Amino acid sequence: MNTLLPTSIVGSLPKPSWLSEPEKLWSPWKLRDDELREGKLDAQTLAAYEQRRAGLDIISDGEQTRQHFVTTFIEHLSGVDFDRRETVRIRNRYDASVPTVVGTVSREKSVFAADATRLRAATDQPIKWALPGPMTMIDTLYDDHYKSREKLAWEFATILNQEAKDLEAAGVDIIQIDEPAFNVFFDELKDWGVAALERATEGLSCETAVHICYGYGIKANTDWKATLGAEWRQYEESFPLLRQASIDIVSLESHNSRVPVDLIELLRGKKVMLGAIDVANDTIETPEEVAATLRRALPFVDPEKLYPSTNCGMVPLGRRVARDKMIALAAGTELLRSELP
């Protein structure tokens, strides 16, 4: 990518009010059948337009065709019963009713390739697509078949690799794997988590990224962050491992967080997708604030390897707020570009 400091969102954008209830995470669809399919694709096209209009360099689908960033993918797999629900603890933070793995998981056809083809046709800019990571997927299910988190994760890694290759063939330039679970399950991260991540991206020619954050701006996550102390040092567990891994880009949370910026040094040599937009409140960052967040990272990552972004997805926010935050991200990045030789 030739653009210096290429900007993007991490994942989700708010959906239009005619598609689902605004400012509500995982809101049910308002449309049905063919109208729903058409409405999702219209929303995806609109999301791409809004990103371009805001001045972003890398365009994503805004996850407009998904109700949930994990389970929408799993819905298309065999071996998972969505009618059989069990309550599990999600990332040791909150309880949720989740579907049950009842047999061998497999993918009969691509889940997102058709949507990605539609996005590719909507812009000549680079496009990015996010997929849930193996560890995060297993943490969003009740397993009554494999009875092993590691075995199920490896099954999902193989399925994700199939999907990623289909997305690459559809013209996706960056495939991002979302692994917020990497900030919680450190023993599994070291034992098999990074290896499963690499299995999911094995054999790809496009750029690959892993996104590790502290979650959407919902109460369960903000309450958890309040317990983490004056410094959030969870990245110390994953960054040294990811520096040695085959993943091209590591996406992290920064603005308004308590993550010490010098932890980025642990990724020296990797591309860094730095969160310069807080998604946990409605306050619009100024371009100067965005530039300052990015500037603080420069001692630890070369400008050619810095990708300004949001901390996490913005689906719980209002559409106007999300648009203004994207505009601020682009404007702040342009300020910093003007300072660089």
Tab-separated table of C-alpha atoms in Angstrom:
chain	number	residue	atom	x	y	z
A	1	MET	CA	0.000	0.000	0.000
A	2	ASN	CA	1.575	3.283	-1.136
A	3	THR	CA	-0.454	5.699	1.017
A	4	LEU	CA	1.412	6.925	4.085
A	5	LEU	CA	-0.599	6.308	7.274
A	6	PRO	CA	-3.541	4.537	5.558
A	7	THR	CA	-6.727	4.987	7.593
A	8	SER	CA	-9.563	2.563	8.258
A	9	ILE	CA	-12.193	1.565	10.765
A	10	VAL	CA	-11.625	-1.672	12.673
A	11	GLY	CA	-14.918	-3.398	11.979
A	12	SER	CA	-18.537	-2.433	12.464
A	13	LEU	CA	-20.506	0.717	11.732
A	14	PRO	CA	-24.018	1.594	12.952
A	15	LYS	CA	-26.743	0.187	10.752
A	16	PRO	CA	-29.473	2.344	9.173
A	17	SER	CA	-32.650	2.601	11.272
A	18	TRP	CA	-34.660	0.890	8.539
A	19	LEU	CA	-32.464	-2.218	8.870
A	20	SER	CA	-32.193	-2.636	12.662
A	21	GLU	CA	-32.806	-0.720	15.870
A	22	PRO	CA	-30.236	2.093	16.182
A	23	GLU	CA	-27.606	2.276	18.924
A	24	LYS	CA	-28.293	-1.258	20.094
A	25	LEU	CA	-25.700	-4.001	19.966
A	26	TRP	CA	-26.814	-7.148	18.082
A	27	SER	CA	-30.229	-5.663	17.325
A	28	PRO	CA	-32.689	-7.949	15.447
A	29	TRP	CA	-33.357	-7.259	11.782
A	30	LYS	CA	-36.427	-5.220	10.853
A	31	LEU	CA	-36.730	-6.775	7.398
A	32	ARG	CA	-37.357	-10.345	6.268
A	33	ASP	CA	-36.460	-12.697	3.404
A	34	ASP	CA	-35.622	-11.001	0.071
A	35	GLU	CA	-36.170	-7.533	1.536
A	36	LEU	CA	-33.640	-8.311	4.254
A	37	ARG	CA	-31.028	-9.514	1.759
A	38	GLU	CA	-31.498	-6.423	-0.387
A	39	GLY	CA	-31.499	-4.166	2.671
A	40	LYS	CA	-28.224	-5.615	3.978
A	41	LEU	CA	-26.460	-5.070	0.670
A	42	ASP	CA	-27.858	-1.544	0.362
A	43	ALA	CA	-26.546	-0.816	3.867
A	44	GLN	CA	-23.136	-2.217	2.928
A	45	THR	CA	-22.960	0.022	-0.143
A	46	LEU	CA	-23.979	2.998	1.995
A	47	ALA	CA	-21.312	2.147	4.595
A	48	ALA	CA	-18.638	2.066	1.898
A	49	TYR	CA	-19.824	5.438	0.588
A	50	GLU	CA	-19.749	6.989	4.072
A	51	GLN	CA	-16.192	5.769	4.642
A	52	ARG	CA	-15.035	7.196	1.323
A	53	ARG	CA	-16.835	10.472	1.993
A	54	ALA	CA	-15.154	10.720	5.399
A	55	GLY	CA	-11.785	10.404	3.688
A	56	LEU	CA	-10.727	6.923	4.812
A	57	ASP	CA	-8.186	5.069	2.709
A	58	ILE	CA	-9.116	1.430	3.348
A	59	ILE	CA	-12.795	0.567	2.997
A	60	SER	CA	-14.655	-2.179	4.869
A	61	ASP	CA	-18.189	-3.543	4.793
A	62	GLY	CA	-18.972	-2.047	8.208
A	63	GLU	CA	-20.342	-5.526	9.064
A	64	GLN	CA	-23.710	-4.396	7.696
A	65	THR	CA	-24.775	-7.896	6.670
A	66	ARG	CA	-24.083	-9.339	10.146
A	67	GLN	CA	-26.164	-9.210	13.280
A	68	HIS	CA	-23.261	-10.422	15.441
A	69	PHE	CA	-19.567	-10.357	14.550
A	70	VAL	CA	-19.101	-13.994	15.601
A	71	THR	CA	-22.386	-15.900	15.432
A	72	THR	CA	-23.408	-14.623	11.988
A	73	PHE	CA	-20.455	-16.561	10.610
A	74	ILE	CA	-21.222	-19.624	12.735
A	75	GLU	CA	-24.880	-19.615	11.579
A	76	HIS	CA	-23.680	-20.751	8.168
A	77	LEU	CA	-21.748	-23.751	9.472
A	78	SER	CA	-22.995	-27.263	10.092
A	79	GLY	CA	-22.594	-28.940	13.464
A	80	VAL	CA	-23.996	-26.047	15.530
A	81	ASP	CA	-27.569	-26.082	16.869
A	82	PHE	CA	-28.943	-22.570	17.337
A	83	ASP	CA	-32.178	-23.873	18.868
A	84	ARG	CA	-30.313	-25.597	21.666
A	85	ARG	CA	-29.120	-22.763	23.895
A	86	GLU	CA	-26.849	-22.840	26.913
A	87	THR	CA	-25.633	-20.043	29.159
A	88	VAL	CA	-21.876	-19.482	29.179
A	89	ARG	CA	-19.523	-16.857	30.559
A	90	ILE	CA	-18.205	-14.729	27.686
A	91	ARG	CA	-14.515	-13.799	28.154
A	92	ASN	CA	-15.041	-14.080	31.932
A	93	ARG	CA	-17.134	-10.884	31.884
A	94	TYR	CA	-20.820	-11.558	31.301
A	95	ASP	CA	-23.268	-14.435	30.836
A	96	ALA	CA	-24.935	-15.050	27.488
A	97	SER	CA	-27.252	-17.612	25.934
A	98	VAL	CA	-25.305	-19.238	23.101
A	99	PRO	CA	-25.814	-22.031	20.539
A	100	THR	CA	-24.429	-25.531	21.083
A	101	VAL	CA	-21.855	-27.487	19.082
A	102	VAL	CA	-23.541	-30.864	18.543
A	103	GLY	CA	-21.428	-32.426	15.799
A	104	THR	CA	-18.481	-31.969	13.455
A	105	VAL	CA	-18.303	-28.341	12.340
A	106	SER	CA	-17.854	-27.679	8.637
A	107	ARG	CA	-18.523	-25.060	5.955
A	108	GLU	CA	-20.492	-26.047	2.886
A	109	LYS	CA	-19.903	-22.790	0.986
A	110	SER	CA	-18.429	-19.350	1.508
A	111	VAL	CA	-20.269	-17.162	3.986
A	112	PHE	CA	-19.106	-13.709	2.886
A	113	ALA	CA	-17.529	-14.034	-0.569
A	114	ALA	CA	-20.610	-12.714	-2.406
A	115	ASP	CA	-20.809	-9.719	-0.058
A	116	ALA	CA	-17.093	-9.071	-0.538
A	117	THR	CA	-17.508	-9.198	-4.316
A	118	ARG	CA	-20.229	-6.552	-3.983
A	119	LEU	CA	-17.936	-4.370	-1.855
A	120	ARG	CA	-15.066	-4.821	-4.305
A	121	ALA	CA	-17.299	-3.510	-7.088
A	122	ALA	CA	-18.272	-0.462	-5.007
A	123	THR	CA	-14.779	1.047	-4.741
A	124	ASP	CA	-11.345	0.992	-6.327
A	125	GLN	CA	-9.719	1.636	-2.947
A	126	PRO	CA	-8.194	-1.192	-0.900
A	127	ILE	CA	-10.822	-3.179	0.997
A	128	LYS	CA	-10.595	-4.981	4.336
A	129	TRP	CA	-12.753	-7.791	5.686
A	130	ALA	CA	-12.999	-8.986	9.302
A	131	LEU	CA	-13.560	-12.546	10.460
A	132	PRO	CA	-13.926	-13.843	14.032
A	133	GLY	CA	-10.841	-15.630	15.329
A	134	PRO	CA	-10.774	-19.279	16.454
A	135	MET	CA	-10.359	-18.528	20.169
A	136	THR	CA	-13.093	-15.899	20.159
A	137	MET	CA	-15.409	-18.272	18.280
A	138	ILE	CA	-15.061	-21.081	20.806
A	139	ASP	CA	-15.690	-18.606	23.622
A	140	THR	CA	-19.065	-17.750	22.051
A	141	LEU	CA	-20.433	-21.314	22.009
A	142	TYR	CA	-21.287	-24.252	24.257
A	143	ASP	CA	-19.340	-27.303	23.100
A	144	ASP	CA	-21.145	-30.613	23.596
A	145	HIS	CA	-19.216	-32.499	20.911
A	146	TYR	CA	-15.454	-31.951	20.896
A	147	LYS	CA	-15.242	-31.353	24.662
A	148	SER	CA	-11.954	-29.552	24.002
A	149	ARG	CA	-11.494	-25.841	23.367
A	150	GLU	CA	-8.262	-26.508	21.513
A	151	LYS	CA	-9.716	-29.167	19.176
A	152	LEU	CA	-12.706	-26.969	18.325
A	153	ALA	CA	-10.435	-23.969	17.742
A	154	TRP	CA	-8.340	-25.925	15.245
A	155	GLU	CA	-11.493	-27.002	13.408
A	156	PHE	CA	-12.582	-23.366	13.190
A	157	ALA	CA	-9.103	-22.287	12.068
A	158	THR	CA	-9.318	-24.635	9.094
A	159	ILE	CA	-12.795	-23.351	8.206
A	160	LEU	CA	-11.635	-19.742	8.540
A	161	ASN	CA	-8.723	-20.458	6.229
A	162	GLN	CA	-11.136	-21.738	3.580
A	163	GLU	CA	-13.254	-18.595	3.985
A	164	ALA	CA	-10.217	-16.304	3.912
A	165	LYS	CA	-9.041	-17.808	0.624
A	166	ASP	CA	-12.482	-17.230	-0.893
A	167	LEU	CA	-12.397	-13.610	0.310
A	168	GLU	CA	-8.952	-13.113	-1.191
A	169	ALA	CA	-10.245	-14.491	-4.490
A	170	ALA	CA	-13.122	-11.979	-4.278
A	171	GLY	CA	-10.597	-9.128	-4.210
A	172	VAL	CA	-10.119	-8.435	-0.504
A	173	ASP	CA	-6.777	-6.710	0.166
A	174	ILE	CA	-6.600	-7.144	3.962
A	175	ILE	CA	-8.169	-9.981	5.947
A	176	GLN	CA	-8.515	-9.118	9.618
A	177	ILE	CA	-9.018	-11.768	12.288
A	178	ASP	CA	-10.752	-10.482	15.437
A	179	GLU	CA	-9.347	-12.035	18.609
A	180	PRO	CA	-10.446	-10.057	21.690
A	181	ALA	CA	-10.071	-13.348	23.585
A	182	PHE	CA	-6.284	-12.890	23.256
A	183	ASN	CA	-6.560	-10.256	25.997
A	184	VAL	CA	-8.081	-12.763	28.447
A	185	PHE	CA	-6.944	-16.374	27.981
A	186	PHE	CA	-3.182	-16.050	28.189
A	187	ASP	CA	-2.311	-19.723	28.725
A	188	GLU	CA	-4.316	-20.742	25.650
A	189	LEU	CA	-2.830	-17.829	23.720
A	190	LYS	CA	0.644	-19.249	24.290
A	191	ASP	CA	-0.230	-22.938	23.987
A	192	TRP	CA	-2.196	-22.862	20.727
A	193	GLY	CA	-3.905	-19.489	20.163
A	194	VAL	CA	-1.301	-17.875	17.910
A	195	ALA	CA	-0.730	-21.164	16.083
A	196	ALA	CA	-4.469	-21.439	15.355
A	197	LEU	CA	-4.455	-17.838	14.141
A	198	GLU	CA	-1.646	-18.642	11.737
A	199	ARG	CA	-3.543	-21.694	10.513
A	200	ALA	CA	-6.506	-19.433	9.725
A	201	THR	CA	-4.313	-17.199	7.534
A	202	GLU	CA	-2.059	-19.888	6.068
A	203	GLY	CA	-1.292	-19.598	2.358
A	204	LEU	CA	-2.779	-16.129	1.836
A	205	SER	CA	-1.092	-13.609	-0.458
A	206	CYS	CA	-3.106	-10.609	0.719
A	207	GLU	CA	-2.196	-8.733	3.895
A	208	THR	CA	-3.356	-10.248	7.158
A	209	ALA	CA	-4.209	-8.523	10.434
A	210	VAL	CA	-5.209	-9.543	13.931
A	211	HIS	CA	-7.383	-7.204	15.994
A	212	ILE	CA	-7.086	-7.403	19.791
A	213	CYS	CA	-9.121	-4.895	21.779
A	214	TYR	CA	-10.875	-4.358	25.084
A	215	GLY	CA	-14.344	-4.641	23.552
A	216	TYR	CA	-17.277	-2.529	22.507
A	217	GLY	CA	-18.257	0.369	24.741
A	218	ILE	CA	-20.890	-1.660	26.604
A	219	LYS	CA	-21.255	-1.803	30.381
A	220	ALA	CA	-19.802	-5.299	30.776
A	221	ASN	CA	-16.612	-4.179	29.059
A	222	THR	CA	-16.303	-0.776	30.712
A	223	ASP	CA	-16.865	-2.398	34.119
A	224	TRP	CA	-14.119	-4.911	33.365
A	225	LYS	CA	-11.708	-2.193	32.251
A	226	ALA	CA	-12.332	-0.350	35.509
A	227	THR	CA	-10.759	-3.328	37.322
A	228	LEU	CA	-7.550	-3.374	35.288
A	229	GLY	CA	-5.673	-0.713	37.234
A	230	ALA	CA	-3.679	2.320	36.188
A	231	GLU	CA	-1.991	0.531	33.288
A	232	TRP	CA	-3.466	-2.047	30.914
A	233	ARG	CA	-0.594	-4.385	30.147
A	234	GLN	CA	-2.443	-7.366	28.655
A	235	TYR	CA	-0.717	-6.797	25.308
A	236	GLU	CA	2.581	-7.808	26.916
A	237	GLU	CA	1.330	-11.390	26.664
A	238	SER	CA	0.437	-11.395	22.953
A	239	PHE	CA	2.743	-8.873	21.280
A	240	PRO	CA	6.034	-10.816	21.639
A	241	LEU	CA	4.360	-13.896	20.187
A	242	LEU	CA	2.750	-11.961	17.333
A	243	ARG	CA	6.045	-10.272	16.495
A	244	GLN	CA	7.380	-13.720	15.617
A	245	ALA	CA	4.203	-14.791	13.817
A	246	SER	CA	3.377	-14.586	10.110
A	247	ILE	CA	0.582	-12.019	10.610
A	248	ASP	CA	1.375	-8.726	8.841
A	249	ILE	CA	-0.577	-6.195	10.948
A	250	VAL	CA	-1.476	-6.051	14.647
A	251	SER	CA	-4.493	-3.890	15.572
A	252	LEU	CA	-4.655	-2.457	19.084
A	253	GLU	CA	-6.620	-0.041	21.251
A	254	SER	CA	-4.899	3.232	22.227
A	255	HIS	CA	-6.861	6.503	22.427
A	256	ASN	CA	-8.420	7.093	25.875
A	257	SER	CA	-7.139	3.718	27.036
A	258	ARG	CA	-4.593	2.957	29.731
A	259	VAL	CA	-2.400	0.935	27.397
A	260	PRO	CA	1.216	2.170	27.775
A	261	VAL	CA	2.187	3.317	24.300
A	262	ASP	CA	5.692	1.927	24.666
A	263	LEU	CA	4.253	-1.613	24.511
A	264	ILE	CA	4.164	-1.081	20.749
A	265	GLU	CA	7.940	-1.555	20.843
A	266	LEU	CA	7.208	-5.257	21.424
A	267	LEU	CA	5.879	-5.326	17.838
A	268	ARG	CA	8.929	-3.673	16.268
A	269	GLY	CA	9.038	-4.641	12.589
A	270	LYS	CA	5.304	-5.342	12.322
A	271	LYS	CA	2.704	-3.019	10.865
A	272	VAL	CA	0.579	-1.488	13.624
A	273	MET	CA	-3.092	-0.569	13.236
A	274	LEU	CA	-3.428	1.972	16.037
A	275	GLY	CA	-6.768	2.864	17.593
A	276	ALA	CA	-6.920	6.666	17.590
A	277	ILE	CA	-10.712	6.906	18.004
A	278	ASP	CA	-12.528	6.010	21.235
A	279	VAL	CA	-15.668	3.983	20.483
A	280	ALA	CA	-16.916	3.924	24.094
A	281	ASN	CA	-18.440	7.423	24.075
A	282	ASP	CA	-20.131	9.945	21.774
A	283	THR	CA	-17.458	12.630	22.101
A	284	ILE	CA	-15.990	13.505	18.713
A	285	GLU	CA	-12.227	13.638	18.750
A	286	THR	CA	-10.586	16.733	17.328
A	287	PRO	CA	-8.092	16.269	14.508
A	288	GLU	CA	-5.423	17.506	16.910
A	289	GLU	CA	-6.286	14.768	19.429
A	290	VAL	CA	-6.093	12.115	16.731
A	291	ALA	CA	-2.746	13.425	15.523
A	292	ALA	CA	-1.422	13.503	19.098
A	293	THR	CA	-2.405	9.858	19.692
A	294	LEU	CA	-0.683	8.795	16.496
A	295	ARG	CA	2.359	10.986	17.152
A	296	ARG	CA	2.964	9.344	20.532
A	297	ALA	CA	3.330	5.999	18.773
A	298	LEU	CA	6.002	7.110	16.310
A	299	PRO	CA	8.995	6.391	18.581
A	300	PHE	CA	7.899	2.745	18.550
A	301	VAL	CA	6.695	2.179	14.966
A	302	ASP	CA	7.982	3.583	11.685
A	303	PRO	CA	5.496	5.891	9.894
A	304	GLU	CA	5.522	3.526	6.907
A	305	LYS	CA	4.126	0.805	9.170
A	306	LEU	CA	1.490	2.832	11.041
A	307	TYR	CA	-2.184	2.333	10.116
A	308	PRO	CA	-4.479	4.828	11.947
A	309	SER	CA	-7.810	3.286	12.916
A	310	THR	CA	-10.555	3.090	15.526
A	311	ASN	CA	-10.202	1.275	18.856
A	312	CYS	CA	-12.974	-1.195	18.014
A	313	GLY	CA	-16.243	-1.371	16.096
A	314	MET	CA	-18.758	1.488	16.233
A	315	VAL	CA	-22.075	-0.348	15.839
A	316	PRO	CA	-23.496	0.789	19.246
A	317	LEU	CA	-23.011	4.472	18.344
A	318	GLY	CA	-25.337	6.796	16.451
A	319	ARG	CA	-24.694	7.102	12.724
A	320	ARG	CA	-23.882	10.809	12.927
A	321	VAL	CA	-21.407	10.173	15.736
A	322	ALA	CA	-19.709	7.390	13.758
A	323	ARG	CA	-19.507	9.570	10.644
A	324	ASP	CA	-17.971	12.466	12.577
A	325	LYS	CA	-15.465	10.169	14.255
A	326	MET	CA	-14.382	8.824	10.845
A	327	ILE	CA	-13.982	12.373	9.567
A	328	ALA	CA	-11.864	13.213	12.635
A	329	LEU	CA	-9.685	10.139	12.039
A	330	ALA	CA	-8.999	11.178	8.451
A	331	ALA	CA	-8.401	14.840	9.350
A	332	GLY	CA	-6.087	14.035	12.255
A	333	THR	CA	-4.089	11.633	10.132
A	334	GLU	CA	-3.708	14.302	7.458
A	335	LEU	CA	-2.335	16.683	10.101
A	336	LEU	CA	0.352	14.166	11.004
A	337	ARG	CA	1.129	13.421	7.364
A	338	SER	CA	1.835	17.118	6.818
A	339	GLU	CA	4.499	16.990	9.554
A	340	LEU	CA	6.369	14.008	8.176
A	341	PRO	CA	9.150	14.296	5.606
